[in-house]
Amino acid sequence: IFALNTLKGSGLKGSDYKRYCYLNLWRNIGDHTIEDNHLALLDERTVVKPDDYLPKDVIGDGYEVTQYLLNARHAAQHKWYYFPNMTRNEAILFKQMDSDGTLSGRVCFHMSVSDPTASKTAPPRESIEIRMLCFWKDAAVDSMPTSNNVRRDMMQSPKEYAIQLKGGSNLESASVLELFLAICRKLPLVGGLFGRLLDGYLTGKAKVAPIKYSGNASDYLDRFVKALDAFPSWHKSSNTWAKVQMKRQKTARGGIEGITTTLVEDQLGFQKTRNFSQQAKAEIVTALLESDKYMEVCKRYLEPLLD
């Protein structure tokens, strides 16, 4: 689709071409040779296809594409290569994708690798890359995609699908668990299992009666105190999120209030307040911020994030 859209944007027709190749030109732009964090490339002939390819939807501002992660199951037979001490006059040209399925190498997984033998004083790597699309009007095999052979009319936008999961109007309205299951259902072999989990999760949500607000905000104090008291064991990504939220506000109070509001919103349903009315949630947030016990825990774990 990317190749077809590129041609269309240039006023060209995909039917005039028989092959495309998405290339990457990578080079060192520093004054020193690259001593660490080399660019490593995987020999695709050592990859088990399609088992080693794990599709992933990448959604950004104004774009959404499918990329591939690498399954580690066959890592023992994967062969990686890198070029040591690259100078600024040297470059690596490799494929991102080749439409010709008869070739042994069509996709080149690549990554930065740390060199355990590198000096601790090695200068940081400075590099740049240029990506380009090449098209062939004549080729041994006509492998150019068309709207018909890729079933373009059947494709659904991953962003729009995520919105449908929640029945909302934006991507943020879907919970983390719903997005995770939606992405995992696209995985080969196990995708059907995740699909059933997602369907069961959504169906279960529809059948289970929501817990009602007790009418007393202080009834929920202990659960949120325990949630924050467990901050040292939070996942790294959650810790990073909390740090960003604290620094985004001008005061510690503002950061704590923002994090508290998100916790009470309870998108994942951990605190059982997710289905409460906005008024009930606001009452709980106010009660928490007025609680010496809750604020003591916040000051212990959240305020240091501003340093």
Tab-separated table of C-alpha atoms in Angstrom:
chain	number	residue	atom	x	y	z
A	1	ILE	CA	0.000	0.000	0.000
A	2	PHE	CA	2.874	2.372	0.840
A	3	ALA	CA	4.403	1.839	-2.599
A	4	LEU	CA	1.068	2.339	-4.365
A	5	ASN	CA	0.324	5.495	-2.390
A	6	THR	CA	3.774	6.889	-3.210
A	7	LEU	CA	3.203	6.416	-6.929
A	8	LYS	CA	-0.290	7.863	-6.726
A	9	GLY	CA	1.033	10.915	-4.895
A	10	SER	CA	3.470	11.488	-7.752
A	11	GLY	CA	0.780	11.131	-10.419
A	12	LEU	CA	2.071	7.704	-11.526
A	13	LYS	CA	0.286	4.389	-11.997
A	14	GLY	CA	1.250	1.170	-10.246
A	15	SER	CA	0.218	-0.789	-13.329
A	16	ASP	CA	3.196	0.735	-15.207
A	17	TYR	CA	5.671	-1.017	-12.901
A	18	LYS	CA	6.537	-4.650	-12.129
A	19	ARG	CA	8.615	-4.385	-8.966
A	20	TYR	CA	9.496	-2.067	-6.118
A	21	CYS	CA	12.188	-2.062	-3.449
A	22	TYR	CA	12.309	0.054	-0.309
A	23	LEU	CA	15.975	0.832	0.446
A	24	ASN	CA	17.860	2.318	3.371
A	25	LEU	CA	21.228	4.082	3.083
A	26	TRP	CA	22.886	4.354	6.524
A	27	ARG	CA	26.177	6.100	7.283
A	28	ASN	CA	28.395	7.537	9.981
A	29	ILE	CA	28.467	11.350	10.034
A	30	GLY	CA	30.783	11.778	13.018
A	31	ASP	CA	34.416	12.815	12.924
A	32	HIS	CA	35.384	9.568	14.669
A	33	THR	CA	35.014	5.966	13.602
A	34	ILE	CA	32.071	4.119	15.159
A	35	GLU	CA	33.426	2.231	18.155
A	36	ASP	CA	30.168	1.264	19.847
A	37	ASN	CA	26.439	0.882	19.123
A	38	HIS	CA	27.159	-0.508	15.661
A	39	LEU	CA	24.392	-1.097	13.138
A	40	ALA	CA	23.823	-4.866	13.008
A	41	LEU	CA	21.993	-6.520	10.122
A	42	LEU	CA	20.323	-9.926	10.038
A	43	ASP	CA	20.884	-12.356	7.176
A	44	GLU	CA	17.294	-13.120	6.159
A	45	ARG	CA	18.342	-16.509	4.811
A	46	THR	CA	18.680	-17.605	8.444
A	47	VAL	CA	15.138	-16.555	9.352
A	48	VAL	CA	12.243	-19.028	9.620
A	49	LYS	CA	9.397	-17.673	7.491
A	50	PRO	CA	6.726	-16.723	8.319
A	51	ASP	CA	7.043	-17.848	11.962
A	52	ASP	CA	9.749	-15.335	12.858
A	53	TYR	CA	7.764	-12.350	11.555
A	54	LEU	CA	5.475	-10.693	14.124
A	55	PRO	CA	3.355	-7.882	12.641
A	56	LYS	CA	2.913	-4.699	14.660
A	57	ASP	CA	0.706	-1.691	13.957
A	58	VAL	CA	2.462	1.656	14.354
A	59	ILE	CA	0.107	4.622	14.672
A	60	GLY	CA	1.415	8.182	14.712
A	61	ASP	CA	0.334	11.710	13.923
A	62	GLY	CA	-0.981	11.481	10.376
A	63	TYR	CA	0.233	7.956	9.577
A	64	GLU	CA	-0.300	4.305	10.408
A	65	VAL	CA	1.886	1.479	9.097
A	66	THR	CA	2.539	-2.189	9.766
A	67	GLN	CA	6.048	-3.123	10.864
A	68	TYR	CA	7.529	-6.480	11.814
A	69	LEU	CA	9.087	-7.611	15.055
A	70	LEU	CA	11.429	-10.595	15.183
A	71	ASN	CA	10.460	-13.782	17.014
A	72	ALA	CA	13.275	-14.942	19.300
A	73	ARG	CA	12.288	-18.621	19.071
A	74	HIS	CA	14.921	-19.348	16.407
A	75	ALA	CA	17.503	-16.818	17.608
A	76	ALA	CA	20.170	-19.520	17.867
A	77	GLN	CA	20.294	-19.889	14.095
A	78	HIS	CA	19.978	-16.204	13.201
A	79	LYS	CA	23.169	-14.728	11.766
A	80	TRP	CA	23.896	-11.058	12.386
A	81	TYR	CA	26.621	-8.953	10.810
A	82	TYR	CA	28.089	-5.542	11.534
A	83	PHE	CA	30.886	-3.387	10.140
A	84	PRO	CA	33.354	-2.263	12.847
A	85	ASN	CA	35.081	1.119	12.885
A	86	MET	CA	32.990	2.628	10.110
A	87	THR	CA	34.241	6.020	8.936
A	88	ARG	CA	32.151	8.921	7.684
A	89	ASN	CA	33.116	7.985	4.115
A	90	GLU	CA	31.508	4.546	4.398
A	91	ALA	CA	27.837	3.621	4.138
A	92	ILE	CA	25.609	0.548	4.299
A	93	LEU	CA	22.876	0.021	1.725
A	94	PHE	CA	20.242	-2.533	2.682
A	95	LYS	CA	16.660	-3.505	1.920
A	96	GLN	CA	13.668	-2.599	4.016
A	97	MET	CA	11.339	-4.509	1.686
A	98	ASP	CA	11.493	-6.039	-1.794
A	99	SER	CA	8.294	-7.007	-3.597
A	100	ASP	CA	9.958	-9.890	-5.464
A	101	GLY	CA	9.030	-12.959	-3.439
A	102	THR	CA	11.379	-15.237	-5.404
A	103	LEU	CA	14.466	-13.635	-3.847
A	104	SER	CA	16.165	-15.189	-0.812
A	105	GLY	CA	16.604	-11.811	0.845
A	106	ARG	CA	13.688	-9.381	0.821
A	107	VAL	CA	13.638	-7.839	4.302
A	108	CYS	CA	16.625	-6.877	6.434
A	109	PHE	CA	16.043	-6.718	10.177
A	110	HIS	CA	18.495	-4.263	11.706
A	111	MET	CA	19.276	-2.854	15.121
A	112	SER	CA	21.881	-1.043	17.161
A	113	VAL	CA	24.149	-3.346	19.191
A	114	SER	CA	26.365	-2.524	22.122
A	115	ASP	CA	30.006	-3.636	21.817
A	116	PRO	CA	31.250	-5.165	25.109
A	117	THR	CA	34.864	-4.573	24.005
A	118	ALA	CA	34.356	-0.867	23.371
A	119	SER	CA	36.195	1.643	25.514
A	120	LYS	CA	34.175	3.459	28.153
A	121	THR	CA	35.455	6.692	26.626
A	122	ALA	CA	34.261	5.786	23.118
A	123	PRO	CA	32.590	8.810	21.465
A	124	PRO	CA	28.819	8.571	20.981
A	125	ARG	CA	27.684	7.309	17.603
A	126	GLU	CA	26.533	9.936	15.118
A	127	SER	CA	24.657	8.563	12.127
A	128	ILE	CA	22.022	9.386	9.560
A	129	GLU	CA	19.884	7.386	7.165
A	130	ILE	CA	18.055	8.049	3.922
A	131	ARG	CA	15.164	5.889	2.792
A	132	MET	CA	14.054	5.594	-0.809
A	133	LEU	CA	11.670	3.667	-3.029
A	134	CYS	CA	12.898	2.207	-6.310
A	135	PHE	CA	10.539	1.037	-9.070
A	136	TRP	CA	11.186	-1.203	-12.080
A	137	LYS	CA	9.171	-1.011	-15.281
A	138	ASP	CA	10.796	-4.250	-16.422
A	139	ALA	CA	11.501	-7.172	-14.093
A	140	ALA	CA	11.891	-10.952	-14.306
A	141	VAL	CA	8.839	-11.349	-12.068
A	142	ASP	CA	5.840	-9.038	-11.958
A	143	SER	CA	5.541	-8.637	-8.175
A	144	MET	CA	4.050	-5.168	-8.088
A	145	PRO	CA	1.086	-5.027	-5.676
A	146	THR	CA	-2.284	-3.839	-6.913
A	147	SER	CA	-5.408	-2.754	-5.074
A	148	ASN	CA	-6.991	-6.065	-6.086
A	149	ASN	CA	-4.295	-8.547	-5.142
A	150	VAL	CA	-3.719	-6.984	-1.719
A	151	ARG	CA	-7.498	-6.803	-1.096
A	152	ARG	CA	-7.273	-3.103	-0.394
A	153	ASP	CA	-11.046	-2.768	-0.166
A	154	MET	CA	-11.067	-5.266	2.739
A	155	MET	CA	-8.327	-3.578	4.767
A	156	GLN	CA	-9.382	-1.842	7.946
A	157	SER	CA	-7.447	0.980	9.499
A	158	PRO	CA	-5.853	-0.186	12.797
A	159	LYS	CA	-6.661	3.207	14.292
A	160	GLU	CA	-10.315	3.020	13.267
A	161	TYR	CA	-10.513	-0.550	14.570
A	162	ALA	CA	-9.132	0.535	17.937
A	163	ILE	CA	-11.817	3.213	18.059
A	164	GLN	CA	-14.511	0.630	17.310
A	165	LEU	CA	-13.317	-1.545	20.187
A	166	LYS	CA	-14.386	1.097	22.618
A	167	GLY	CA	-17.221	2.545	20.598
A	168	GLY	CA	-15.650	5.970	21.085
A	169	SER	CA	-14.502	8.736	18.782
A	170	ASN	CA	-10.747	8.632	19.345
A	171	LEU	CA	-7.889	6.192	19.918
A	172	GLU	CA	-7.408	7.290	23.503
A	173	SER	CA	-10.873	5.977	24.361
A	174	ALA	CA	-9.719	2.336	24.068
A	175	SER	CA	-8.138	0.852	27.178
A	176	VAL	CA	-4.574	-0.484	27.172
A	177	LEU	CA	-5.813	-4.066	27.544
A	178	GLU	CA	-8.238	-3.725	24.635
A	179	LEU	CA	-5.500	-2.304	22.391
A	180	PHE	CA	-3.084	-5.029	23.464
A	181	LEU	CA	-5.523	-7.833	22.670
A	182	ALA	CA	-6.516	-6.174	19.376
A	183	ILE	CA	-2.893	-6.022	18.229
A	184	CYS	CA	-2.093	-9.547	19.451
A	185	ARG	CA	-5.035	-11.036	17.570
A	186	LYS	CA	-3.095	-10.254	14.365
A	187	LEU	CA	-0.208	-12.534	15.350
A	188	PRO	CA	0.199	-15.715	13.288
A	189	LEU	CA	-0.871	-19.006	14.863
A	190	VAL	CA	-1.967	-17.523	18.205
A	191	GLY	CA	-3.967	-14.620	16.805
A	192	GLY	CA	-7.187	-16.612	16.989
A	193	LEU	CA	-6.658	-17.233	20.685
A	194	PHE	CA	-6.188	-13.532	21.389
A	195	GLY	CA	-9.237	-12.821	19.232
A	196	ARG	CA	-11.351	-15.101	21.402
A	197	LEU	CA	-9.934	-13.494	24.535
A	198	LEU	CA	-10.810	-10.063	23.201
A	199	ASP	CA	-14.311	-11.098	22.186
A	200	GLY	CA	-14.812	-12.760	25.562
A	201	TYR	CA	-13.437	-9.704	27.343
A	202	LEU	CA	-15.783	-7.337	25.532
A	203	THR	CA	-18.738	-9.704	25.931
A	204	GLY	CA	-17.940	-10.177	29.596
A	205	LYS	CA	-17.881	-6.444	30.108
A	206	ALA	CA	-21.297	-6.193	28.585
A	207	LYS	CA	-22.747	-8.909	30.826
A	208	VAL	CA	-21.188	-8.029	34.175
A	209	ALA	CA	-23.197	-5.448	36.062
A	210	PRO	CA	-21.037	-2.434	36.991
A	211	ILE	CA	-20.219	-1.895	40.666
A	212	LYS	CA	-22.240	0.970	42.095
A	213	TYR	CA	-20.777	3.942	43.908
A	214	SER	CA	-21.384	3.697	47.642
A	215	GLY	CA	-22.050	7.396	47.975
A	216	ASN	CA	-19.185	7.802	50.462
A	217	ALA	CA	-15.881	8.782	48.836
A	218	SER	CA	-13.842	7.810	51.887
A	219	ASP	CA	-14.813	4.161	51.299
A	220	TYR	CA	-12.265	4.115	48.460
A	221	LEU	CA	-9.343	5.674	50.310
A	222	ASP	CA	-7.520	2.477	51.309
A	223	ARG	CA	-7.464	0.926	47.841
A	224	PHE	CA	-5.783	3.987	46.311
A	225	VAL	CA	-3.349	4.313	49.193
A	226	LYS	CA	-2.342	0.668	48.605
A	227	ALA	CA	-2.076	1.277	44.848
A	228	LEU	CA	0.364	4.160	45.336
A	229	ASP	CA	2.201	2.437	48.169
A	230	ALA	CA	3.095	-0.239	45.620
A	231	PHE	CA	4.752	2.385	43.396
A	232	PRO	CA	8.257	0.853	43.711
A	233	SER	CA	6.918	-2.323	42.081
A	234	TRP	CA	5.056	-0.539	39.270
A	235	HIS	CA	6.125	-1.474	35.746
A	236	LYS	CA	8.899	0.697	34.348
A	237	SER	CA	6.566	2.197	31.737
A	238	SER	CA	4.115	3.205	34.489
A	239	ASN	CA	6.910	4.818	36.473
A	240	THR	CA	7.967	6.752	33.387
A	241	TRP	CA	4.389	7.861	32.811
A	242	ALA	CA	4.117	9.123	36.400
A	243	LYS	CA	7.372	11.036	36.050
A	244	VAL	CA	6.176	12.703	32.852
A	245	GLN	CA	2.877	13.651	34.500
A	246	MET	CA	4.652	15.222	37.468
A	247	LYS	CA	7.075	17.221	35.339
A	248	ARG	CA	4.277	18.369	33.028
A	249	GLN	CA	2.676	20.299	35.895
A	250	LYS	CA	4.208	23.406	37.438
A	251	THR	CA	3.668	22.216	40.997
A	252	ALA	CA	3.816	18.944	42.911
A	253	ARG	CA	0.181	19.430	43.850
A	254	GLY	CA	-0.805	19.728	40.202
A	255	GLY	CA	1.086	16.570	39.268
A	256	ILE	CA	-0.402	14.580	42.143
A	257	GLU	CA	-3.887	15.756	41.231
A	258	GLY	CA	-3.414	14.722	37.599
A	259	ILE	CA	-2.137	11.249	38.496
A	260	THR	CA	-4.887	10.787	41.066
A	261	THR	CA	-7.540	11.726	38.527
A	262	THR	CA	-6.162	9.142	36.087
A	263	LEU	CA	-6.051	6.446	38.764
A	264	VAL	CA	-9.664	7.096	39.697
A	265	GLU	CA	-10.694	7.039	36.027
A	266	ASP	CA	-9.502	3.420	36.258
A	267	GLN	CA	-9.344	2.590	32.558
A	268	LEU	CA	-8.133	-0.964	33.272
A	269	GLY	CA	-10.666	-1.605	36.007
A	270	PHE	CA	-8.132	-2.369	38.750
A	271	GLN	CA	-9.742	-0.096	41.361
A	272	LYS	CA	-13.365	-0.911	40.442
A	273	THR	CA	-14.233	2.758	39.867
A	274	ARG	CA	-14.209	2.692	36.091
A	275	ASN	CA	-17.981	2.722	35.660
A	276	PHE	CA	-18.709	5.372	38.282
A	277	SER	CA	-20.243	8.651	37.158
A	278	GLN	CA	-17.937	11.607	36.634
A	279	GLN	CA	-19.458	13.265	39.692
A	280	ALA	CA	-18.662	10.223	41.841
A	281	LYS	CA	-15.109	10.113	40.514
A	282	ALA	CA	-14.663	13.817	41.229
A	283	GLU	CA	-15.815	13.258	44.816
A	284	ILE	CA	-13.286	10.448	45.255
A	285	VAL	CA	-10.451	12.571	43.825
A	286	THR	CA	-11.330	15.411	46.204
A	287	ALA	CA	-11.466	13.045	49.187
A	288	LEU	CA	-8.072	11.569	48.292
A	289	LEU	CA	-6.406	14.958	47.924
A	290	GLU	CA	-7.814	15.989	51.316
A	291	SER	CA	-6.600	12.784	52.973
A	292	ASP	CA	-3.378	13.134	54.994
A	293	LYS	CA	-2.763	9.381	54.637
A	294	TYR	CA	-3.021	9.470	50.838
A	295	MET	CA	-0.986	12.673	50.460
A	296	GLU	CA	1.751	11.235	52.665
A	297	VAL	CA	2.202	8.346	50.217
A	298	CYS	CA	2.103	10.753	47.263
A	299	LYS	CA	4.809	12.926	48.797
A	300	ARG	CA	6.932	9.848	49.473
A	301	TYR	CA	6.851	8.485	45.929
A	302	LEU	CA	5.584	11.153	43.519
A	303	GLU	CA	7.202	14.386	44.658
A	304	PRO	CA	10.766	12.999	44.200
A	305	LEU	CA	9.952	12.496	40.514
A	306	LEU	CA	10.229	16.273	40.054
A	307	ASP	CA	13.965	16.204	40.900
